[in-house]
Structures are given as C-alpha cells and as structure tokens.
Amino acid sequence: MSNNENLLSIRDLTIHYFTDDGVVKAVNGINLDIARGETLGLVGETGAGKTTTALGIMRLIPDPPGKIVGGEVIFDGTDLIKESEKKMRHHRGFDFSMIFQDPMTSLNPVLTVGDQIAEVIRLHDKVSRAEANKKAADMLELVGIPAERINEYPHQFSGGMKQRVVIAIALACNPQLIIADEPTTALDVTIQAQVLALMSELREKFGTAMLLITHDLGVVAEICDKVAIMYAGQILEYGTLEDIYNNVCHPYTKGLFGSLPSLNSRVKRLSPISGLMPDPANLPEGCPFHPRCPQKCEKCTVKEPPNVEVTPGHFVRCHLFDNGKEG
Ligand code: SF4
C-alpha cells in the first residue's frame, strides 16, 4: 500500500473518545497513502469516522475526551503523532491546511477577506504588508473573485464566494497537502460544480495533494485519483478511482452505488442500503457491516474480515474475498 513517493502514509490509526457512556471507537486501525499531488477521496456516511480521521491527521482531536490510541501518521517522512505541539503549529500553518464544510467556521467575520489572506501570507513569507496585500489580491483573482473586493467583509459574500475565499486562504501558504472536509456540501448544486472545478484546477496548477472527505460519490468521480470507503471507523474498500468504479467489490460500496440516482439507469427506484450505521460505542462483532449486509454468512457475525489485496493496490475487507477473489 505504500511507495517512497507518498507524502502522507497513515498506518493503523486508531482514535477513540472516552466518554461517561463508554468508549466511542471512531477510527479503528485505518491505513491510507497519498502521493504528492494526488487526491484521495475518503467516502462514507455521517458518523463513519471521516472527520475524526482528518482531525487526527491535523492533531486537532479534542483531548479529553478524544485520544489517538495507536498508529502512525507519516507526513513527508515525519510521524506527526510524535511531533511536539509547537512543531504541529508550524505544520498546520505551512505544510497542510484544512477547508471545512461551513466557510464561516474558517473566516473571521470582523476582518476583511484581504486581511485574512494577507495574514496567512505574512506568516509564511517575510514580506511587507504592501507585498502581502498585493499577493492577497492575486489570490482572490486566482479563485475568481475580483481584486476590488479585497476590502469587503465575509458577510458581503455569497456562500460559494466565501468558500472561494477559504480556498484562497488554504492555498496562500502554499501547502503540500489540503484536507477538505465536505467543502461543497453547504453550497447550491451549480455553485458546488464551480467550486469543485476550481479546486481541481488549482490542485493541478500548484501540485497540491488533497484528502477530500465527502459522502458524495459523484464528487469523488470528478476530482479523485484514489478512493477509500469508510464505515464504522474502518476502511472497507480502497483503490484507484478505476478500481472502485469499474471493479467494485465490497457489498457496502455496491450499496453506496445502488443508492445513487443514475440518468442512464432504467431502474426507476433507488435501492438504498437498509438499516443504520452501528453505534461506534457499541460496534457489532465480526464484520461491522454484517447487520446491513445482504451477503452475510455466519462467519461474518463472529470473525473480523481480513484486509485482502484483490488486485495490486485494491484492498477489500470482506470474507467474500478471503481467498483473494470473490468466493
Ligand atoms: Fe457482508 Fe460478510 Fe463481507 Fe461483511 S464480511 S461485507 S457481512 S459478506
């Protein structure tokens, strides 16, 4: 699952929340790799552990009650789990940045957008205020906002424009990795497409790697090179975009595709996956998907499935593939 070109390698990452009601097992031994310039889509339903994974990489898990209880997050050769808080602050400002679903959580309502972009530039480069302002204006233009709007405040922008400002801020420090958590979910559909196209264009221009968190397989198809399907804190299927879209293996991934409306499909009704994601404080024994799986057998209810490499780089965690191919 790894090569030397990887910018980010996650190994056996395990994150739990210790609450009065028990241990919430949010992330349970996941492995992921992102090469330089590559985009990985982390896909799953609400509560799958996607955002906890992102916060774990950034070392922003609220502690208590959260704790990274095991694993490694190797970024550019350094294990972030072992870094001091001071070094992590440096990484967060310089090496990676995060785009959240709601742009207002990232923007300061009392500062102009220009000041917010310039602030990041000045933290990163030792430049004068005037130079930082000039670069901030360039960044605004880059994300499709006229530079004349540099002295306006966040509330003067629409939702899509605000998210463009957030993207400008995220790119201003020229990070190697962007973690984008449902960056277009809060936007109208047409604006979503524009923001996605912009992210894709900028990613190519700057060669930035990206971890894109989403529940939307359509978004993944637009922009990702690799896909990880997450469920109950585990990665159930992992591979290239082609592996996942043309050779889908895991019953859960098949279920996700079955829930998608298709213009080409003659099938009138969608077939959503029945049931709900299990409570992470009370995960079922065996395969976490077994209560909802149409293909489960007795073994699935007692034994955790191994992570099987069905073709090079395509991993599936399901007993149907215990022998390397669908049984
Ligand atoms: Fe279904 Fe069993 Fe595979 Fe889990 S291991 S996805 S329950 S067939």
PDB file of N, CA, C and O in Angstrom, residues 84-149:
ATOM      1  N   SER A  84       6.031  17.587  18.612  1.00  0.00           N
ATOM      2  CA  SER A  84       5.621  18.471  19.707  1.00  0.00           C
ATOM      3  C   SER A  84       4.484  19.363  19.204  1.00  0.00           C
ATOM      4  O   SER A  84       4.308  19.529  17.985  1.00  0.00           O
ATOM      5  N   GLU A  85       3.741  19.962  20.121  1.00  0.00           N
ATOM      6  CA  GLU A  85       2.639  20.837  19.743  1.00  0.00           C
ATOM      7  C   GLU A  85       3.182  22.048  18.960  1.00  0.00           C
ATOM      8  O   GLU A  85       2.567  22.517  18.011  1.00  0.00           O
ATOM      9  N   LYS A  86       4.370  22.511  19.356  1.00  0.00           N
ATOM     10  CA  LYS A  86       4.968  23.665  18.662  1.00  0.00           C
ATOM     11  C   LYS A  86       5.226  23.324  17.187  1.00  0.00           C
ATOM     12  O   LYS A  86       4.895  24.096  16.286  1.00  0.00           O
ATOM     13  N   LYS A  87       5.787  22.140  16.965  1.00  0.00           N
ATOM     14  CA  LYS A  87       6.064  21.739  15.575  1.00  0.00           C
ATOM     15  C   LYS A  87       4.765  21.531  14.810  1.00  0.00           C
ATOM     16  O   LYS A  87       4.664  21.820  13.622  1.00  0.00           O
ATOM     17  N   MET A  88       3.740  21.017  15.509  1.00  0.00           N
ATOM     18  CA  MET A  88       2.449  20.819  14.834  1.00  0.00           C
ATOM     19  C   MET A  88       1.859  22.158  14.387  1.00  0.00           C
ATOM     20  O   MET A  88       1.276  22.252  13.309  1.00  0.00           O
ATOM     21  N   ARG A  89       2.024  23.191  15.224  1.00  0.00           N
ATOM     22  CA  ARG A  89       1.507  24.511  14.824  1.00  0.00           C
ATOM     23  C   ARG A  89       2.193  24.965  13.540  1.00  0.00           C
ATOM     24  O   ARG A  89       1.572  25.531  12.652  1.00  0.00           O
ATOM     25  N   HIS A  90       3.470  24.691  13.448  1.00  0.00           N
ATOM     26  CA  HIS A  90       4.228  25.049  12.240  1.00  0.00           C
ATOM     27  C   HIS A  90       3.686  24.255  11.031  1.00  0.00           C
ATOM     28  O   HIS A  90       3.397  24.827   9.981  1.00  0.00           O
ATOM     29  N   HIS A  91       3.517  22.925  11.221  1.00  0.00           N
ATOM     30  CA  HIS A  91       2.993  22.105  10.114  1.00  0.00           C
ATOM     31  C   HIS A  91       1.636  22.637   9.648  1.00  0.00           C
ATOM     32  O   HIS A  91       1.380  22.725   8.456  1.00  0.00           O
ATOM     33  N   ARG A  92       0.754  22.956  10.643  1.00  0.00           N
ATOM     34  CA  ARG A  92      -0.603  23.389  10.267  1.00  0.00           C
ATOM     35  C   ARG A  92      -0.560  24.681   9.478  1.00  0.00           C
ATOM     36  O   ARG A  92      -1.392  24.906   8.619  1.00  0.00           O
ATOM     37  N   GLY A  93       0.397  25.544   9.766  1.00  0.00           N
ATOM     38  CA  GLY A  93       0.463  26.815   9.045  1.00  0.00           C
ATOM     39  C   GLY A  93       1.154  26.690   7.696  1.00  0.00           C
ATOM     40  O   GLY A  93       0.845  27.429   6.770  1.00  0.00           O
ATOM     41  N   PHE A  94       2.113  25.777   7.589  1.00  0.00           N
ATOM     42  CA  PHE A  94       2.984  25.775   6.417  1.00  0.00           C
ATOM     43  C   PHE A  94       2.797  24.565   5.506  1.00  0.00           C
ATOM     44  O   PHE A  94       2.903  24.679   4.299  1.00  0.00           O
ATOM     45  N   ASP A  95       2.582  23.404   6.101  1.00  0.00           N
ATOM     46  CA  ASP A  95       2.643  22.176   5.302  1.00  0.00           C
ATOM     47  C   ASP A  95       1.277  21.669   4.885  1.00  0.00           C
ATOM     48  O   ASP A  95       1.136  21.051   3.845  1.00  0.00           O
ATOM     49  N   PHE A  96       0.284  21.847   5.745  1.00  0.00           N
ATOM     50  CA  PHE A  96      -1.054  21.436   5.335  1.00  0.00           C
ATOM     51  C   PHE A  96      -2.098  22.391   5.886  1.00  0.00           C
ATOM     52  O   PHE A  96      -1.894  23.031   6.907  1.00  0.00           O
ATOM     53  N   SER A  97      -3.201  22.501   5.164  1.00  0.00           N
ATOM     54  CA  SER A  97      -4.281  23.344   5.657  1.00  0.00           C
ATOM     55  C   SER A  97      -5.602  22.639   5.410  1.00  0.00           C
ATOM     56  O   SER A  97      -5.676  21.686   4.638  1.00  0.00           O
ATOM     57  N   MET A  98      -6.617  23.131   6.112  1.00  0.00           N
ATOM     58  CA  MET A  98      -7.897  22.417   6.084  1.00  0.00           C
ATOM     59  C   MET A  98      -9.010  23.340   5.586  1.00  0.00           C
ATOM     60  O   MET A  98      -9.039  24.517   5.926  1.00  0.00           O
ATOM     61  N   ILE A  99      -9.883  22.791   4.772  1.00  0.00           N
ATOM     62  CA  ILE A  99     -11.076  23.522   4.318  1.00  0.00           C
ATOM     63  C   ILE A  99     -12.281  22.809   4.923  1.00  0.00           C
ATOM     64  O   ILE A  99     -12.450  21.602   4.719  1.00  0.00           O
ATOM     65  N   PHE A 100     -13.096  23.553   5.658  1.00  0.00           N
ATOM     66  CA  PHE A 100     -14.252  22.941   6.322  1.00  0.00           C
ATOM     67  C   PHE A 100     -15.507  23.136   5.479  1.00  0.00           C
ATOM     68  O   PHE A 100     -15.548  23.953   4.563  1.00  0.00           O
ATOM     69  N   GLN A 101     -16.550  22.388   5.857  1.00  0.00           N
ATOM     70  CA  GLN A 101     -17.825  22.427   5.144  1.00  0.00           C
ATOM     71  C   GLN A 101     -18.443  23.828   5.176  1.00  0.00           C
ATOM     72  O   GLN A 101     -18.895  24.336   4.167  1.00  0.00           O
ATOM     73  N   ASP A 102     -18.437  24.421   6.375  1.00  0.00           N
ATOM     74  CA  ASP A 102     -19.067  25.727   6.522  1.00  0.00           C
ATOM     75  C   ASP A 102     -17.970  26.786   6.515  1.00  0.00           C
ATOM     76  O   ASP A 102     -17.177  26.864   7.446  1.00  0.00           O
ATOM     77  N   PRO A 103     -17.942  27.616   5.435  1.00  0.00           N
ATOM     78  CA  PRO A 103     -16.837  28.578   5.348  1.00  0.00           C
ATOM     79  C   PRO A 103     -16.779  29.522   6.542  1.00  0.00           C
ATOM     80  O   PRO A 103     -15.710  30.031   6.888  1.00  0.00           O
ATOM     81  N   MET A 104     -17.950  29.756   7.191  1.00  0.00           N
ATOM     82  CA  MET A 104     -17.942  30.709   8.303  1.00  0.00           C
ATOM     83  C   MET A 104     -17.157  30.204   9.512  1.00  0.00           C
ATOM     84  O   MET A 104     -16.769  30.984  10.367  1.00  0.00           O
ATOM     85  N   THR A 105     -16.907  28.870   9.578  1.00  0.00           N
ATOM     86  CA  THR A 105     -16.088  28.389  10.692  1.00  0.00           C
ATOM     87  C   THR A 105     -14.612  28.757  10.457  1.00  0.00           C
ATOM     88  O   THR A 105     -13.820  28.743  11.384  1.00  0.00           O
ATOM     89  N   SER A 106     -14.258  29.054   9.203  1.00  0.00           N
ATOM     90  CA  SER A 106     -12.853  29.379   8.913  1.00  0.00           C
ATOM     91  C   SER A 106     -12.619  30.876   8.792  1.00  0.00           C
ATOM     92  O   SER A 106     -11.492  31.334   8.918  1.00  0.00           O
ATOM     93  N   LEU A 107     -13.687  31.645   8.488  1.00  0.00           N
ATOM     94  CA  LEU A 107     -13.486  33.076   8.257  1.00  0.00           C
ATOM     95  C   LEU A 107     -13.776  33.878   9.518  1.00  0.00           C
ATOM     96  O   LEU A 107     -14.679  33.546  10.282  1.00  0.00           O
ATOM     97  N   ASN A 108     -13.002  34.926   9.694  1.00  0.00           N
ATOM     98  CA  ASN A 108     -13.223  35.819  10.831  1.00  0.00           C
ATOM     99  C   ASN A 108     -14.180  36.932  10.377  1.00  0.00           C
ATOM    100  O   ASN A 108     -13.840  37.694   9.462  1.00  0.00           O
ATOM    101  N   PRO A 109     -15.361  37.035  11.002  1.00  0.00           N
ATOM    102  CA  PRO A 109     -16.360  37.987  10.494  1.00  0.00           C
ATOM    103  C   PRO A 109     -15.954  39.452  10.640  1.00  0.00           C
ATOM    104  O   PRO A 109     -16.494  40.307   9.950  1.00  0.00           O
ATOM    105  N   VAL A 110     -14.982  39.754  11.516  1.00  0.00           N
ATOM    106  CA  VAL A 110     -14.648  41.168  11.733  1.00  0.00           C
ATOM    107  C   VAL A 110     -13.392  41.621  10.979  1.00  0.00           C
ATOM    108  O   VAL A 110     -12.953  42.747  11.124  1.00  0.00           O
ATOM    109  N   LEU A 111     -12.823  40.723  10.167  1.00  0.00           N
ATOM    110  CA  LEU A 111     -11.664  41.120   9.346  1.00  0.00           C
ATOM    111  C   LEU A 111     -12.040  41.065   7.876  1.00  0.00           C
ATOM    112  O   LEU A 111     -12.817  40.202   7.464  1.00  0.00           O
ATOM    113  N   THR A 112     -11.497  41.973   7.071  1.00  0.00           N
ATOM    114  CA  THR A 112     -11.767  41.919   5.628  1.00  0.00           C
ATOM    115  C   THR A 112     -11.146  40.642   5.060  1.00  0.00           C
ATOM    116  O   THR A 112     -10.189  40.094   5.635  1.00  0.00           O
ATOM    117  N   VAL A 113     -11.682  40.192   3.922  1.00  0.00           N
ATOM    118  CA  VAL A 113     -11.126  38.960   3.334  1.00  0.00           C
ATOM    119  C   VAL A 113      -9.667  39.168   2.952  1.00  0.00           C
ATOM    120  O   VAL A 113      -8.827  38.270   3.105  1.00  0.00           O
ATOM    121  N   GLY A 114      -9.344  40.390   2.496  1.00  0.00           N
ATOM    122  CA  GLY A 114      -7.962  40.686   2.106  1.00  0.00           C
ATOM    123  C   GLY A 114      -7.019  40.540   3.297  1.00  0.00           C
ATOM    124  O   GLY A 114      -5.943  39.934   3.185  1.00  0.00           O
ATOM    125  N   ASP A 115      -7.435  41.087   4.447  1.00  0.00           N
ATOM    126  CA  ASP A 115      -6.582  40.990   5.645  1.00  0.00           C
ATOM    127  C   ASP A 115      -6.382  39.539   6.051  1.00  0.00           C
ATOM    128  O   ASP A 115      -5.306  39.150   6.508  1.00  0.00           O
ATOM    129  N   GLN A 116      -7.435  38.727   5.873  1.00  0.00           N
ATOM    130  CA  GLN A 116      -7.328  37.324   6.298  1.00  0.00           C
ATOM    131  C   GLN A 116      -6.368  36.543   5.404  1.00  0.00           C
ATOM    132  O   GLN A 116      -5.610  35.703   5.875  1.00  0.00           O
ATOM    133  N   ILE A 117      -6.398  36.844   4.115  1.00  0.00           N
ATOM    134  CA  ILE A 117      -5.459  36.152   3.210  1.00  0.00           C
ATOM    135  C   ILE A 117      -4.034  36.684   3.462  1.00  0.00           C
ATOM    136  O   ILE A 117      -3.076  35.917   3.568  1.00  0.00           O
ATOM    137  N   ALA A 118      -3.928  38.027   3.603  1.00  0.00           N
ATOM    138  CA  ALA A 118      -2.599  38.636   3.793  1.00  0.00           C
ATOM    139  C   ALA A 118      -1.943  38.139   5.081  1.00  0.00           C
ATOM    140  O   ALA A 118      -0.728  37.942   5.127  1.00  0.00           O
ATOM    141  N   GLU A 119      -2.761  37.911   6.110  1.00  0.00           N
ATOM    142  CA  GLU A 119      -2.224  37.442   7.393  1.00  0.00           C
ATOM    143  C   GLU A 119      -1.497  36.100   7.209  1.00  0.00           C
ATOM    144  O   GLU A 119      -0.393  35.900   7.726  1.00  0.00           O
ATOM    145  N   VAL A 120      -2.127  35.201   6.439  1.00  0.00           N
ATOM    146  CA  VAL A 120      -1.506  33.888   6.205  1.00  0.00           C
ATOM    147  C   VAL A 120      -0.214  34.056   5.396  1.00  0.00           C
ATOM    148  O   VAL A 120       0.809  33.432   5.688  1.00  0.00           O
ATOM    149  N   ILE A 121      -0.265  34.944   4.406  1.00  0.00           N
ATOM    150  CA  ILE A 121       0.926  35.164   3.560  1.00  0.00           C
ATOM    151  C   ILE A 121       2.080  35.707   4.403  1.00  0.00           C
ATOM    152  O   ILE A 121       3.217  35.265   4.302  1.00  0.00           O
ATOM    153  N   ARG A 122       1.758  36.628   5.320  1.00  0.00           N
ATOM    154  CA  ARG A 122       2.822  37.234   6.138  1.00  0.00           C
ATOM    155  C   ARG A 122       3.387  36.244   7.146  1.00  0.00           C
ATOM    156  O   ARG A 122       4.553  36.335   7.541  1.00  0.00           O
ATOM    157  N   LEU A 123       2.569  35.301   7.570  1.00  0.00           N
ATOM    158  CA  LEU A 123       3.078  34.257   8.465  1.00  0.00           C
ATOM    159  C   LEU A 123       4.059  33.352   7.723  1.00  0.00           C
ATOM    160  O   LEU A 123       5.019  32.845   8.288  1.00  0.00           O
ATOM    161  N   HIS A 124       3.785  33.163   6.461  1.00  0.00           N
ATOM    162  CA  HIS A 124       4.556  32.214   5.660  1.00  0.00           C
ATOM    163  C   HIS A 124       5.808  32.850   5.061  1.00  0.00           C
ATOM    164  O   HIS A 124       6.903  32.311   5.164  1.00  0.00           O
ATOM    165  N   ASP A 125       5.626  34.020   4.444  1.00  0.00           N
ATOM    166  CA  ASP A 125       6.763  34.683   3.781  1.00  0.00           C
ATOM    167  C   ASP A 125       7.088  35.954   4.548  1.00  0.00           C
ATOM    168  O   ASP A 125       6.182  36.654   4.985  1.00  0.00           O
ATOM    169  N   LYS A 126       8.359  36.240   4.650  1.00  0.00           N
ATOM    170  CA  LYS A 126       8.747  37.502   5.309  1.00  0.00           C
ATOM    171  C   LYS A 126       8.608  38.627   4.281  1.00  0.00           C
ATOM    172  O   LYS A 126       9.574  39.032   3.651  1.00  0.00           O
ATOM    173  N   VAL A 127       7.404  39.094   4.091  1.00  0.00           N
ATOM    174  CA  VAL A 127       7.170  40.150   3.104  1.00  0.00           C
ATOM    175  C   VAL A 127       6.520  41.354   3.799  1.00  0.00           C
ATOM    176  O   VAL A 127       5.966  41.219   4.902  1.00  0.00           O
ATOM    177  N   SER A 128       6.599  42.499   3.136  1.00  0.00           N
ATOM    178  CA  SER A 128       5.995  43.702   3.720  1.00  0.00           C
ATOM    179  C   SER A 128       4.477  43.592   3.642  1.00  0.00           C
ATOM    180  O   SER A 128       3.938  42.760   2.894  1.00  0.00           O
ATOM    181  N   ARG A 129       3.812  44.477   4.392  1.00  0.00           N
ATOM    182  CA  ARG A 129       2.347  44.495   4.375  1.00  0.00           C
ATOM    183  C   ARG A 129       1.831  44.747   2.947  1.00  0.00           C
ATOM    184  O   ARG A 129       0.895  44.102   2.489  1.00  0.00           O
ATOM    185  N   ALA A 130       2.506  45.689   2.259  1.00  0.00           N
ATOM    186  CA  ALA A 130       2.055  46.034   0.900  1.00  0.00           C
ATOM    187  C   ALA A 130       2.199  44.832  -0.038  1.00  0.00           C
ATOM    188  O   ALA A 130       1.297  44.536  -0.830  1.00  0.00           O
ATOM    189  N   GLU A 131       3.308  44.130   0.100  1.00  0.00           N
ATOM    190  CA  GLU A 131       3.510  42.957  -0.763  1.00  0.00           C
ATOM    191  C   GLU A 131       2.474  41.871  -0.461  1.00  0.00           C
ATOM    192  O   GLU A 131       1.949  41.211  -1.357  1.00  0.00           O
ATOM    193  N   ALA A 132       2.200  41.682   0.848  1.00  0.00           N
ATOM    194  CA  ALA A 132       1.210  40.667   1.245  1.00  0.00           C
ATOM    195  C   ALA A 132      -0.166  41.029   0.691  1.00  0.00           C
ATOM    196  O   ALA A 132      -0.900  40.169   0.200  1.00  0.00           O
ATOM    197  N   ASN A 133      -0.495  42.332   0.740  1.00  0.00           N
ATOM    198  CA  ASN A 133      -1.794  42.768   0.213  1.00  0.00           C
ATOM    199  C   ASN A 133      -1.879  42.535  -1.298  1.00  0.00           C
ATOM    200  O   ASN A 133      -2.909  42.125  -1.818  1.00  0.00           O
ATOM    201  N   LYS A 134      -0.770  42.778  -1.975  1.00  0.00           N
ATOM    202  CA  LYS A 134      -0.747  42.567  -3.431  1.00  0.00           C
ATOM    203  C   LYS A 134      -0.962  41.074  -3.730  1.00  0.00           C
ATOM    204  O   LYS A 134      -1.755  40.705  -4.601  1.00  0.00           O
ATOM    205  N   LYS A 135      -0.267  40.230  -2.947  1.00  0.00           N
ATOM    206  CA  LYS A 135      -0.407  38.789  -3.190  1.00  0.00           C
ATOM    207  C   LYS A 135      -1.834  38.325  -2.835  1.00  0.00           C
ATOM    208  O   LYS A 135      -2.398  37.454  -3.498  1.00  0.00           O
ATOM    209  N   ALA A 136      -2.410  38.934  -1.774  1.00  0.00           N
ATOM    210  CA  ALA A 136      -3.786  38.579  -1.385  1.00  0.00           C
ATOM    211  C   ALA A 136      -4.745  38.903  -2.538  1.00  0.00           C
ATOM    212  O   ALA A 136      -5.662  38.125  -2.843  1.00  0.00           O
ATOM    213  N   ALA A 137      -4.512  40.062  -3.186  1.00  0.00           N
ATOM    214  CA  ALA A 137      -5.365  40.452  -4.324  1.00  0.00           C
ATOM    215  C   ALA A 137      -5.208  39.429  -5.459  1.00  0.00           C
ATOM    216  O   ALA A 137      -6.184  39.012  -6.088  1.00  0.00           O
ATOM    217  N   ASP A 138      -3.953  38.998  -5.676  1.00  0.00           N
ATOM    218  CA  ASP A 138      -3.714  37.985  -6.728  1.00  0.00           C
ATOM    219  C   ASP A 138      -4.435  36.676  -6.399  1.00  0.00           C
ATOM    220  O   ASP A 138      -5.003  36.026  -7.281  1.00  0.00           O
ATOM    221  N   MET A 139      -4.386  36.294  -5.110  1.00  0.00           N
ATOM    222  CA  MET A 139      -5.047  35.043  -4.700  1.00  0.00           C
ATOM    223  C   MET A 139      -6.556  35.129  -4.924  1.00  0.00           C
ATOM    224  O   MET A 139      -7.196  34.170  -5.343  1.00  0.00           O
ATOM    225  N   LEU A 140      -7.120  36.308  -4.633  1.00  0.00           N
ATOM    226  CA  LEU A 140      -8.561  36.486  -4.841  1.00  0.00           C
ATOM    227  C   LEU A 140      -8.895  36.294  -6.318  1.00  0.00           C
ATOM    228  O   LEU A 140      -9.845  35.590  -6.673  1.00  0.00           O
ATOM    229  N   GLU A 141      -8.106  36.931  -7.176  1.00  0.00           N
ATOM    230  CA  GLU A 141      -8.334  36.805  -8.625  1.00  0.00           C
ATOM    231  C   GLU A 141      -8.227  35.334  -9.044  1.00  0.00           C
ATOM    232  O   GLU A 141      -9.011  34.841  -9.839  1.00  0.00           O
ATOM    233  N   LEU A 142      -7.239  34.665  -8.443  1.00  0.00           N
ATOM    234  CA  LEU A 142      -6.996  33.258  -8.776  1.00  0.00           C
ATOM    235  C   LEU A 142      -8.229  32.383  -8.503  1.00  0.00           C
ATOM    236  O   LEU A 142      -8.513  31.445  -9.234  1.00  0.00           O
ATOM    237  N   VAL A 143      -8.946  32.713  -7.435  1.00  0.00           N
ATOM    238  CA  VAL A 143     -10.128  31.905  -7.113  1.00  0.00           C
ATOM    239  C   VAL A 143     -11.409  32.508  -7.710  1.00  0.00           C
ATOM    240  O   VAL A 143     -12.520  32.133  -7.350  1.00  0.00           O
ATOM    241  N   GLY A 144     -11.231  33.483  -8.605  1.00  0.00           N
ATOM    242  CA  GLY A 144     -12.373  34.007  -9.362  1.00  0.00           C
ATOM    243  C   GLY A 144     -13.141  35.115  -8.672  1.00  0.00           C
ATOM    244  O   GLY A 144     -14.308  35.348  -8.979  1.00  0.00           O
ATOM    245  N   ILE A 145     -12.476  35.833  -7.746  1.00  0.00           N
ATOM    246  CA  ILE A 145     -13.130  36.975  -7.093  1.00  0.00           C
ATOM    247  C   ILE A 145     -12.378  38.237  -7.522  1.00  0.00           C
ATOM    248  O   ILE A 145     -11.150  38.287  -7.403  1.00  0.00           O
ATOM    249  N   PRO A 146     -13.107  39.254  -8.024  1.00  0.00           N
ATOM    250  CA  PRO A 146     -12.407  40.466  -8.470  1.00  0.00           C
ATOM    251  C   PRO A 146     -11.599  41.083  -7.319  1.00  0.00           C
ATOM    252  O   PRO A 146     -12.097  41.190  -6.197  1.00  0.00           O
ATOM    253  N   ALA A 147     -10.368  41.509  -7.623  1.00  0.00           N
ATOM    254  CA  ALA A 147      -9.470  42.043  -6.582  1.00  0.00           C
ATOM    255  C   ALA A 147     -10.066  43.273  -5.893  1.00  0.00           C
ATOM    256  O   ALA A 147      -9.743  43.552  -4.737  1.00  0.00           O
ATOM    257  N   GLU A 148     -10.966  44.001  -6.580  1.00  0.00           N
ATOM    258  CA  GLU A 148     -11.563  45.199  -5.952  1.00  0.00           C
ATOM    259  C   GLU A 148     -12.317  44.858  -4.675  1.00  0.00           C
ATOM    260  O   GLU A 148     -12.591  45.720  -3.850  1.00  0.00           O
ATOM    261  N   ARG A 149     -12.677  43.596  -4.504  1.00  0.00           N
ATOM    262  CA  ARG A 149     -13.480  43.233  -3.327  1.00  0.00           C
ATOM    263  C   ARG A 149     -12.618  42.917  -2.102  1.00  0.00           C
ATOM    264  O   ARG A 149     -13.113  42.429  -1.092  1.00  0.00           O
TER     265      ARG A 149
END
